[in-house]
PDB file of C-alpha atoms (C1' of nucleotides) in Angstrom:
ATOM      1  CA  UNK A   1      35.482 -11.634 -12.613  1.00  0.00           C
ATOM      2  CA  UNK A   2      34.477  -8.037 -12.570  1.00  0.00           C
ATOM      3  CA  UNK A   3      30.969  -7.932 -13.977  1.00  0.00           C
ATOM      4  CA  UNK A   4      30.231  -4.284 -13.384  1.00  0.00           C
ATOM      5  CA  UNK A   5      30.194  -1.677 -16.148  1.00  0.00           C
ATOM      6  CA  UNK A   6      31.486   1.867 -16.021  1.00  0.00           C
ATOM      7  CA  UNK A   7      27.861   3.064 -16.014  1.00  0.00           C
ATOM      8  CA  UNK A   8      27.384   1.524 -12.595  1.00  0.00           C
ATOM      9  CA  UNK A   9      29.497   4.315 -11.116  1.00  0.00           C
ATOM     10  CA  UNK A  10      27.711   7.110 -12.986  1.00  0.00           C
ATOM     11  CA  UNK A  11      24.535   6.835 -10.971  1.00  0.00           C
ATOM     12  CA  UNK A  12      24.028   9.353  -8.135  1.00  0.00           C
ATOM     13  CA  UNK A  13      26.720   8.701  -5.556  1.00  0.00           C
ATOM     14  CA  UNK A  14      24.356   7.681  -2.722  1.00  0.00           C
ATOM     15  CA  UNK A  15      22.745   5.175  -5.107  1.00  0.00           C
ATOM     16  CA  UNK A  16      26.163   3.745  -5.972  1.00  0.00           C
ATOM     17  CA  UNK A  17      27.039   3.466  -2.287  1.00  0.00           C
ATOM     18  CA  UNK A  18      23.774   1.637  -1.745  1.00  0.00           C
ATOM     19  CA  UNK A  19      24.292  -0.628  -4.776  1.00  0.00           C
ATOM     20  CA  UNK A  20      27.805  -1.615  -3.724  1.00  0.00           C
ATOM     21  CA  UNK A  21      26.446  -3.341  -0.643  1.00  0.00           C
ATOM     22  CA  UNK A  22      26.485  -7.091  -1.194  1.00  0.00           C
ATOM     23  CA  UNK A  23      29.070  -6.894  -3.997  1.00  0.00           C
ATOM     24  CA  UNK A  24      32.195  -8.973  -3.603  1.00  0.00           C
ATOM     25  CA  UNK A  25      35.533  -7.166  -3.760  1.00  0.00           C
ATOM     26  CA  UNK A  26      38.702  -9.190  -4.272  1.00  0.00           C
ATOM     27  CA  UNK A  27      42.301  -8.039  -4.358  1.00  0.00           C
ATOM     28  CA  UNK A  28      45.079 -10.135  -5.892  1.00  0.00           C
ATOM     29  CA  UNK A  29      48.719  -9.839  -4.956  1.00  0.00           C
ATOM     30  CA  UNK A  30      51.910 -11.814  -5.214  1.00  0.00           C
ATOM     31  CA  UNK A  31      51.227 -13.272  -1.786  1.00  0.00           C
ATOM     32  CA  UNK A  32      47.718 -14.400  -2.661  1.00  0.00           C
ATOM     33  CA  UNK A  33      44.142 -13.206  -3.030  1.00  0.00           C
ATOM     34  CA  UNK A  34      41.936 -11.707  -0.384  1.00  0.00           C
ATOM     35  CA  UNK A  35      38.568 -10.011  -0.229  1.00  0.00           C
ATOM     36  CA  UNK A  36      34.986 -10.174   0.877  1.00  0.00           C
ATOM     37  CA  UNK A  37      31.418  -8.929   0.616  1.00  0.00           C
ATOM     38  CA  UNK A  38      30.956  -5.185   0.981  1.00  0.00           C
ATOM     39  CA  UNK A  39      28.694  -4.623   3.990  1.00  0.00           C
ATOM     40  CA  UNK A  40      29.222  -0.941   4.758  1.00  0.00           C
ATOM     41  CA  UNK A  41      29.822   2.193   2.646  1.00  0.00           C
ATOM     42  CA  UNK A  42      29.666   5.975   2.862  1.00  0.00           C
ATOM     43  CA  UNK A  43      29.020   8.505   0.095  1.00  0.00           C
ATOM     44  CA  UNK A  44      31.062  11.688  -0.342  1.00  0.00           C
ATOM     45  CA  UNK A  45      29.653  14.321  -2.669  1.00  0.00           C
ATOM     46  CA  UNK A  46      32.588  16.447  -3.767  1.00  0.00           C
ATOM     47  CA  UNK A  47      31.982  20.174  -3.848  1.00  0.00           C
ATOM     48  CA  UNK A  48      28.513  19.795  -2.316  1.00  0.00           C
ATOM     49  CA  UNK A  49      29.838  17.998   0.728  1.00  0.00           C
ATOM     50  CA  UNK A  50      31.949  19.813   3.351  1.00  0.00           C
ATOM     51  CA  UNK A  51      33.126  16.446   4.692  1.00  0.00           C
ATOM     52  CA  UNK A  52      34.616  15.327   1.379  1.00  0.00           C
ATOM     53  CA  UNK A  53      38.333  15.744   0.757  1.00  0.00           C
ATOM     54  CA  UNK A  54      37.406  17.144  -2.639  1.00  0.00           C
ATOM     55  CA  UNK A  55      35.209  19.893  -1.162  1.00  0.00           C
ATOM     56  CA  UNK A  56      37.841  22.608  -1.614  1.00  0.00           C
ATOM     57  CA  UNK A  57      38.742  21.570  -5.100  1.00  0.00           C
ATOM     58  CA  UNK A  58      41.363  19.367  -6.651  1.00  0.00           C
ATOM     59  CA  UNK A  59      44.782  19.080  -4.982  1.00  0.00           C
ATOM     60  CA  UNK A  60      47.634  16.648  -5.641  1.00  0.00           C
ATOM     61  CA  UNK A  61      46.230  14.483  -2.854  1.00  0.00           C
ATOM     62  CA  UNK A  62      42.653  14.349  -4.150  1.00  0.00           C
ATOM     63  CA  UNK A  63      43.544  14.129  -7.823  1.00  0.00           C
ATOM     64  CA  UNK A  64      42.312  10.550  -8.123  1.00  0.00           C
ATOM     65  CA  UNK A  65      38.953  11.548  -6.688  1.00  0.00           C
ATOM     66  CA  UNK A  66      38.360  13.802  -9.681  1.00  0.00           C
ATOM     67  CA  UNK A  67      39.326  11.129 -12.164  1.00  0.00           C
ATOM     68  CA  UNK A  68      37.443   8.405 -14.038  1.00  0.00           C
ATOM     69  CA  UNK A  69      34.520   6.749 -12.258  1.00  0.00           C
ATOM     70  CA  UNK A  70      35.326   3.204 -11.239  1.00  0.00           C
ATOM     71  CA  UNK A  71      38.864   4.127 -10.308  1.00  0.00           C
ATOM     72  CA  UNK A  72      40.274   3.811  -6.816  1.00  0.00           C
ATOM     73  CA  UNK A  73      41.075   6.655  -4.438  1.00  0.00           C
ATOM     74  CA  UNK A  74      43.332   5.681  -1.550  1.00  0.00           C
ATOM     75  CA  UNK A  75      44.204   8.235   1.123  1.00  0.00           C
ATOM     76  CA  UNK A  76      46.506   8.284   4.091  1.00  0.00           C
ATOM     77  CA  UNK A  77      45.112   9.596   7.382  1.00  0.00           C
ATOM     78  CA  UNK A  78      46.082  10.058  11.020  1.00  0.00           C
ATOM     79  CA  UNK A  79      49.686   9.311  10.256  1.00  0.00           C
ATOM     80  CA  UNK A  80      49.228   5.561  10.099  1.00  0.00           C
ATOM     81  CA  UNK A  81      46.094   4.524   8.284  1.00  0.00           C
ATOM     82  CA  UNK A  82      44.982   4.155   4.686  1.00  0.00           C
ATOM     83  CA  UNK A  83      41.390   4.031   3.453  1.00  0.00           C
ATOM     84  CA  UNK A  84      39.897   2.734   0.210  1.00  0.00           C
ATOM     85  CA  UNK A  85      37.372   4.631  -1.929  1.00  0.00           C
ATOM     86  CA  UNK A  86      35.757   4.104  -5.310  1.00  0.00           C
ATOM     87  CA  UNK A  87      35.399   7.163  -7.527  1.00  0.00           C
ATOM     88  CA  UNK A  88      31.862   7.847  -8.813  1.00  0.00           C
ATOM     89  CA  UNK A  89      30.090  10.359 -11.000  1.00  0.00           C
ATOM     90  CA  UNK A  90      31.360  12.098 -14.144  1.00  0.00           C
ATOM     91  CA  UNK A  91      35.024  13.079 -14.354  1.00  0.00           C
ATOM     92  CA  UNK A  92      35.737  16.256 -12.424  1.00  0.00           C
ATOM     93  CA  UNK A  93      32.954  16.053  -9.835  1.00  0.00           C
ATOM     94  CA  UNK A  94      35.105  14.679  -7.017  1.00  0.00           C
ATOM     95  CA  UNK A  95      32.514  12.196  -5.851  1.00  0.00           C
ATOM     96  CA  UNK A  96      33.510   8.929  -4.185  1.00  0.00           C
ATOM     97  CA  UNK A  97      32.259   6.090  -2.032  1.00  0.00           C
ATOM     98  CA  UNK A  98      34.271   5.048   1.001  1.00  0.00           C
ATOM     99  CA  UNK A  99      34.340   1.308   1.604  1.00  0.00           C
ATOM    100  CA  UNK A 100      34.028   1.004   5.373  1.00  0.00           C
ATOM    101  CA  UNK A 101      33.658  -2.718   5.998  1.00  0.00           C
ATOM    102  CA  UNK A 102      33.788  -6.154   4.351  1.00  0.00           C
ATOM    103  CA  UNK A 103      32.617  -9.577   5.342  1.00  0.00           C
ATOM    104  CA  UNK A 104      35.785 -11.668   4.811  1.00  0.00           C
ATOM    105  CA  UNK A 105      35.240 -14.510   2.313  1.00  0.00           C
ATOM    106  CA  UNK A 106      38.494 -14.905   0.375  1.00  0.00           C
ATOM    107  CA  UNK A 107      42.016 -15.296   1.700  1.00  0.00           C
ATOM    108  CA  UNK A 108      41.006 -15.126   5.342  1.00  0.00           C
ATOM    109  CA  UNK A 109      44.305 -16.595   6.495  1.00  0.00           C
ATOM    110  CA  UNK A 110      46.266 -14.031   4.488  1.00  0.00           C
ATOM    111  CA  UNK A 111      44.247 -11.208   5.974  1.00  0.00           C
ATOM    112  CA  UNK A 112      44.789 -12.527   9.482  1.00  0.00           C
ATOM    113  CA  UNK A 113      48.498 -12.465   8.769  1.00  0.00           C
ATOM    114  CA  UNK A 114      48.452  -8.884   7.452  1.00  0.00           C
ATOM    115  CA  UNK A 115      46.317  -7.649  10.334  1.00  0.00           C
ATOM    116  CA  UNK A 116      48.075  -9.634  13.033  1.00  0.00           C
ATOM    117  CA  UNK A 117      44.702 -10.745  14.398  1.00  0.00           C
ATOM    118  CA  UNK A 118      42.879 -14.047  14.447  1.00  0.00           C
ATOM    119  CA  UNK A 119      39.282 -12.892  14.964  1.00  0.00           C
ATOM    120  CA  UNK A 120      37.509 -12.772  11.590  1.00  0.00           C
ATOM    121  CA  UNK A 121      35.267 -10.000  12.850  1.00  0.00           C
ATOM    122  CA  UNK A 122      38.322  -7.794  13.399  1.00  0.00           C
ATOM    123  CA  UNK A 123      39.788  -8.189   9.920  1.00  0.00           C
ATOM    124  CA  UNK A 124      37.714  -5.750   7.862  1.00  0.00           C
ATOM    125  CA  UNK A 125      35.354  -3.965  10.272  1.00  0.00           C
ATOM    126  CA  UNK A 126      36.582  -0.451   9.510  1.00  0.00           C
ATOM    127  CA  UNK A 127      38.006   1.529   6.589  1.00  0.00           C
ATOM    128  CA  UNK A 128      41.626   1.420   7.717  1.00  0.00           C
ATOM    129  CA  UNK A 129      41.331  -2.221   8.759  1.00  0.00           C
ATOM    130  CA  UNK A 130      40.062  -3.483   5.439  1.00  0.00           C
ATOM    131  CA  UNK A 131      42.667  -1.518   3.504  1.00  0.00           C
ATOM    132  CA  UNK A 132      45.351  -3.203   5.583  1.00  0.00           C
ATOM    133  CA  UNK A 133      43.720  -6.627   5.343  1.00  0.00           C
ATOM    134  CA  UNK A 134      43.541  -6.433   1.536  1.00  0.00           C
ATOM    135  CA  UNK A 135      47.072  -5.098   1.239  1.00  0.00           C
ATOM    136  CA  UNK A 136      45.886  -1.851  -0.371  1.00  0.00           C
ATOM    137  CA  UNK A 137      48.448   0.932  -0.203  1.00  0.00           C
ATOM    138  CA  UNK A 138      48.961   4.423  -1.578  1.00  0.00           C
ATOM    139  CA  UNK A 139      50.528   2.889  -4.662  1.00  0.00           C
ATOM    140  CA  UNK A 140      47.046   1.643  -5.583  1.00  0.00           C
ATOM    141  CA  UNK A 141      45.751   5.218  -5.637  1.00  0.00           C
ATOM    142  CA  UNK A 142      44.304   5.996  -9.057  1.00  0.00           C
ATOM    143  CA  UNK A 143      44.115   2.388 -10.243  1.00  0.00           C
ATOM    144  CA  UNK A 144      41.208   1.366 -12.449  1.00  0.00           C
ATOM    145  CA  UNK A 145      38.969  -1.080 -10.630  1.00  0.00           C
ATOM    146  CA  UNK A 146      37.404  -2.310 -13.880  1.00  0.00           C
ATOM    147  CA  UNK A 147      40.477  -2.760 -16.067  1.00  0.00           C
ATOM    148  CA  UNK A 148      43.063  -4.046 -13.641  1.00  0.00           C
ATOM    149  CA  UNK A 149      44.056  -7.631 -12.983  1.00  0.00           C
ATOM    150  CA  UNK A 150      44.773  -6.766  -9.360  1.00  0.00           C
ATOM    151  CA  UNK A 151      41.148  -6.060  -8.455  1.00  0.00           C
ATOM    152  CA  UNK A 152      37.850  -7.812  -9.068  1.00  0.00           C
ATOM    153  CA  UNK A 153      34.359  -6.644  -8.262  1.00  0.00           C
ATOM    154  CA  UNK A 154      31.300  -8.823  -8.780  1.00  0.00           C
ATOM    155  CA  UNK A 155      27.853  -7.346  -8.560  1.00  0.00           C
ATOM    156  CA  UNK A 156      25.305  -8.900  -6.258  1.00  0.00           C
ATOM    157  CA  UNK A 157      22.079  -7.235  -5.267  1.00  0.00           C
ATOM    158  CA  UNK A 158      20.671  -6.946  -1.789  1.00  0.00           C
ATOM    159  CA  UNK A 159      17.019  -6.501  -0.839  1.00  0.00           C
ATOM    160  CA  UNK A 160      16.077  -2.950   0.130  1.00  0.00           C
ATOM    161  CA  UNK A 161      14.757  -4.167   3.469  1.00  0.00           C
ATOM    162  CA  UNK A 162      18.238  -5.416   4.368  1.00  0.00           C
ATOM    163  CA  UNK A 163      19.858  -1.992   3.944  1.00  0.00           C
ATOM    164  CA  UNK A 164      20.015   0.577   6.719  1.00  0.00           C
ATOM    165  CA  UNK A 165      20.728   4.271   6.057  1.00  0.00           C
ATOM    166  CA  UNK A 166      22.299   6.387   8.777  1.00  0.00           C
ATOM    167  CA  UNK A 167      24.568   9.360   9.295  1.00  0.00           C
ATOM    168  CA  UNK A 168      28.294   9.113   8.668  1.00  0.00           C
ATOM    169  CA  UNK A 169      30.969   8.306  11.189  1.00  0.00           C
ATOM    170  CA  UNK A 170      34.249   9.837  12.276  1.00  0.00           C
ATOM    171  CA  UNK A 171      33.883  13.200  10.578  1.00  0.00           C
ATOM    172  CA  UNK A 172      33.383  16.708  11.912  1.00  0.00           C
ATOM    173  CA  UNK A 173      31.723  18.459   8.999  1.00  0.00           C
ATOM    174  CA  UNK A 174      28.460  17.432   7.360  1.00  0.00           C
ATOM    175  CA  UNK A 175      28.131  14.591   9.835  1.00  0.00           C
ATOM    176  CA  UNK A 176      24.362  14.909   9.921  1.00  0.00           C
ATOM    177  CA  UNK A 177      23.771  13.846   6.332  1.00  0.00           C
ATOM    178  CA  UNK A 178      22.269  10.356   5.810  1.00  0.00           C
ATOM    179  CA  UNK A 179      24.982   9.054   3.515  1.00  0.00           C
ATOM    180  CA  UNK A 180      26.117   5.891   5.287  1.00  0.00           C
ATOM    181  CA  UNK A 181      24.722   2.539   4.235  1.00  0.00           C
ATOM    182  CA  UNK A 182      25.173  -0.886   5.766  1.00  0.00           C
ATOM    183  CA  UNK A 183      23.641  -4.337   5.703  1.00  0.00           C
ATOM    184  CA  UNK A 184      21.221  -4.832   8.528  1.00  0.00           C
ATOM    185  CA  UNK A 185      22.314  -7.295  11.184  1.00  0.00           C
ATOM    186  CA  UNK A 186      25.787  -7.907   9.723  1.00  0.00           C
ATOM    187  CA  UNK A 187      28.323  -8.622  12.491  1.00  0.00           C
ATOM    188  CA  UNK A 188      31.074  -7.257  10.230  1.00  0.00           C
ATOM    189  CA  UNK A 189      30.113  -3.573  10.071  1.00  0.00           C
ATOM    190  CA  UNK A 190      32.332  -1.115  11.949  1.00  0.00           C
ATOM    191  CA  UNK A 191      29.517  -0.081  14.218  1.00  0.00           C
ATOM    192  CA  UNK A 192      25.956  -1.390  14.630  1.00  0.00           C
TER     193      UNK A 192
ATOM    194  C1'  DG B   1      30.936  -2.534  28.887  1.00  0.00           C
ATOM    195  C1'  DA B   2      31.841   2.397  28.084  1.00  0.00           C
ATOM    196  C1'  DC B   3      34.813   6.181  27.658  1.00  0.00           C
ATOM    197  C1'  DC B   4      39.440   8.472  26.937  1.00  0.00           C
ATOM    198  C1'  DA B   5      43.840   9.524  25.120  1.00  0.00           C
ATOM    199  C1'  DG B   6      47.921   8.364  22.362  1.00  0.00           C
ATOM    200  C1'  DA B   7      50.221   7.176  18.066  1.00  0.00           C
ATOM    201  C1'  DT B   8      52.190   9.469  13.855  1.00  0.00           C
ATOM    202  C1'  DT B   9      52.619  11.900   9.159  1.00  0.00           C
ATOM    203  C1'  DG B  10      50.933  13.925   4.846  1.00  0.00           C
ATOM    204  C1'  DT B  11      48.487  17.983   3.515  1.00  0.00           C
ATOM    205  C1'  DC B  12      46.584  22.433   3.606  1.00  0.00           C
ATOM    206  C1'  DT B  13      46.183  27.320   5.790  1.00  0.00           C
TER     207       DT B  13
ATOM    208  C1'  DG C   1      51.471  24.971  12.765  1.00  0.00           C
ATOM    209  C1'  DA C   2      47.162  22.461  13.180  1.00  0.00           C
ATOM    210  C1'  DC C   3      44.309  19.124  11.636  1.00  0.00           C
ATOM    211  C1'  DA C   4      42.511  14.702   9.686  1.00  0.00           C
ATOM    212  C1'  DA C   5      36.695  10.090   6.334  1.00  0.00           C
ATOM    213  C1'  DT C   6      41.073   5.829  12.474  1.00  0.00           C
ATOM    214  C1'  DC C   7      42.540   2.114  15.439  1.00  0.00           C
ATOM    215  C1'  DT C   8      44.208   0.314  19.619  1.00  0.00           C
ATOM    216  C1'  DG C   9      45.065  -0.244  24.295  1.00  0.00           C
ATOM    217  C1'  DG C  10      44.330   1.354  28.751  1.00  0.00           C
ATOM    218  C1'  DT C  11      41.447   2.884  32.746  1.00  0.00           C
ATOM    219  C1'  DC C  12      37.330   3.121  35.384  1.00  0.00           C
ATOM    220  C1'  DA C  13      32.764   1.627  36.664  1.00  0.00           C
TER     221       DA C  13
END
DNA sequence: GACCAGATTGTCT
DNA sequence: GACAATCTGGTCA
């Protein structure tokens, strides 16, 4: 069950990104359940962050990013990929945390099927990969993570010594900010 | 093992 | 019309 309160997402966005590490995210669908432990995240700081989609203000595309904290923001990129974010901060700030990688624990077979791959390490080791593995699509954009039978999030803490902070990946602007967090030594992160 | 280019489409300038 | 918070497969060393 989801055991996280709305307040969890009202902390400073980098703190939320950090706190999400170790939490277990599960997604239910008609074909079964799938999910895993969050091992890598990135923080995006809305209007203060040139790399964030919300930097230039709200548009139809980024509407969900400006919504209620704890909701989901799904975006489509590079013509063929979708990525999963969790909205943070007060309504209207445009903050979000990008889920970059999971350690598969639930529905591994289902995820292998969706991804067309058999190596567990290739199922969720990247933002577009995990979205595909969990069956998350644009129709999930704007869903409430806390009040939705489709998603579950269970809080689990991780020792500070197990968390590594680095710069973000795959972006052009603001790439030097230390807003990426991952679990040290995990073989499931997108990049060591 | 490391690096490079292609795929493919919604969104904003 | 150009770009984008990516992934995959190919080439070369």
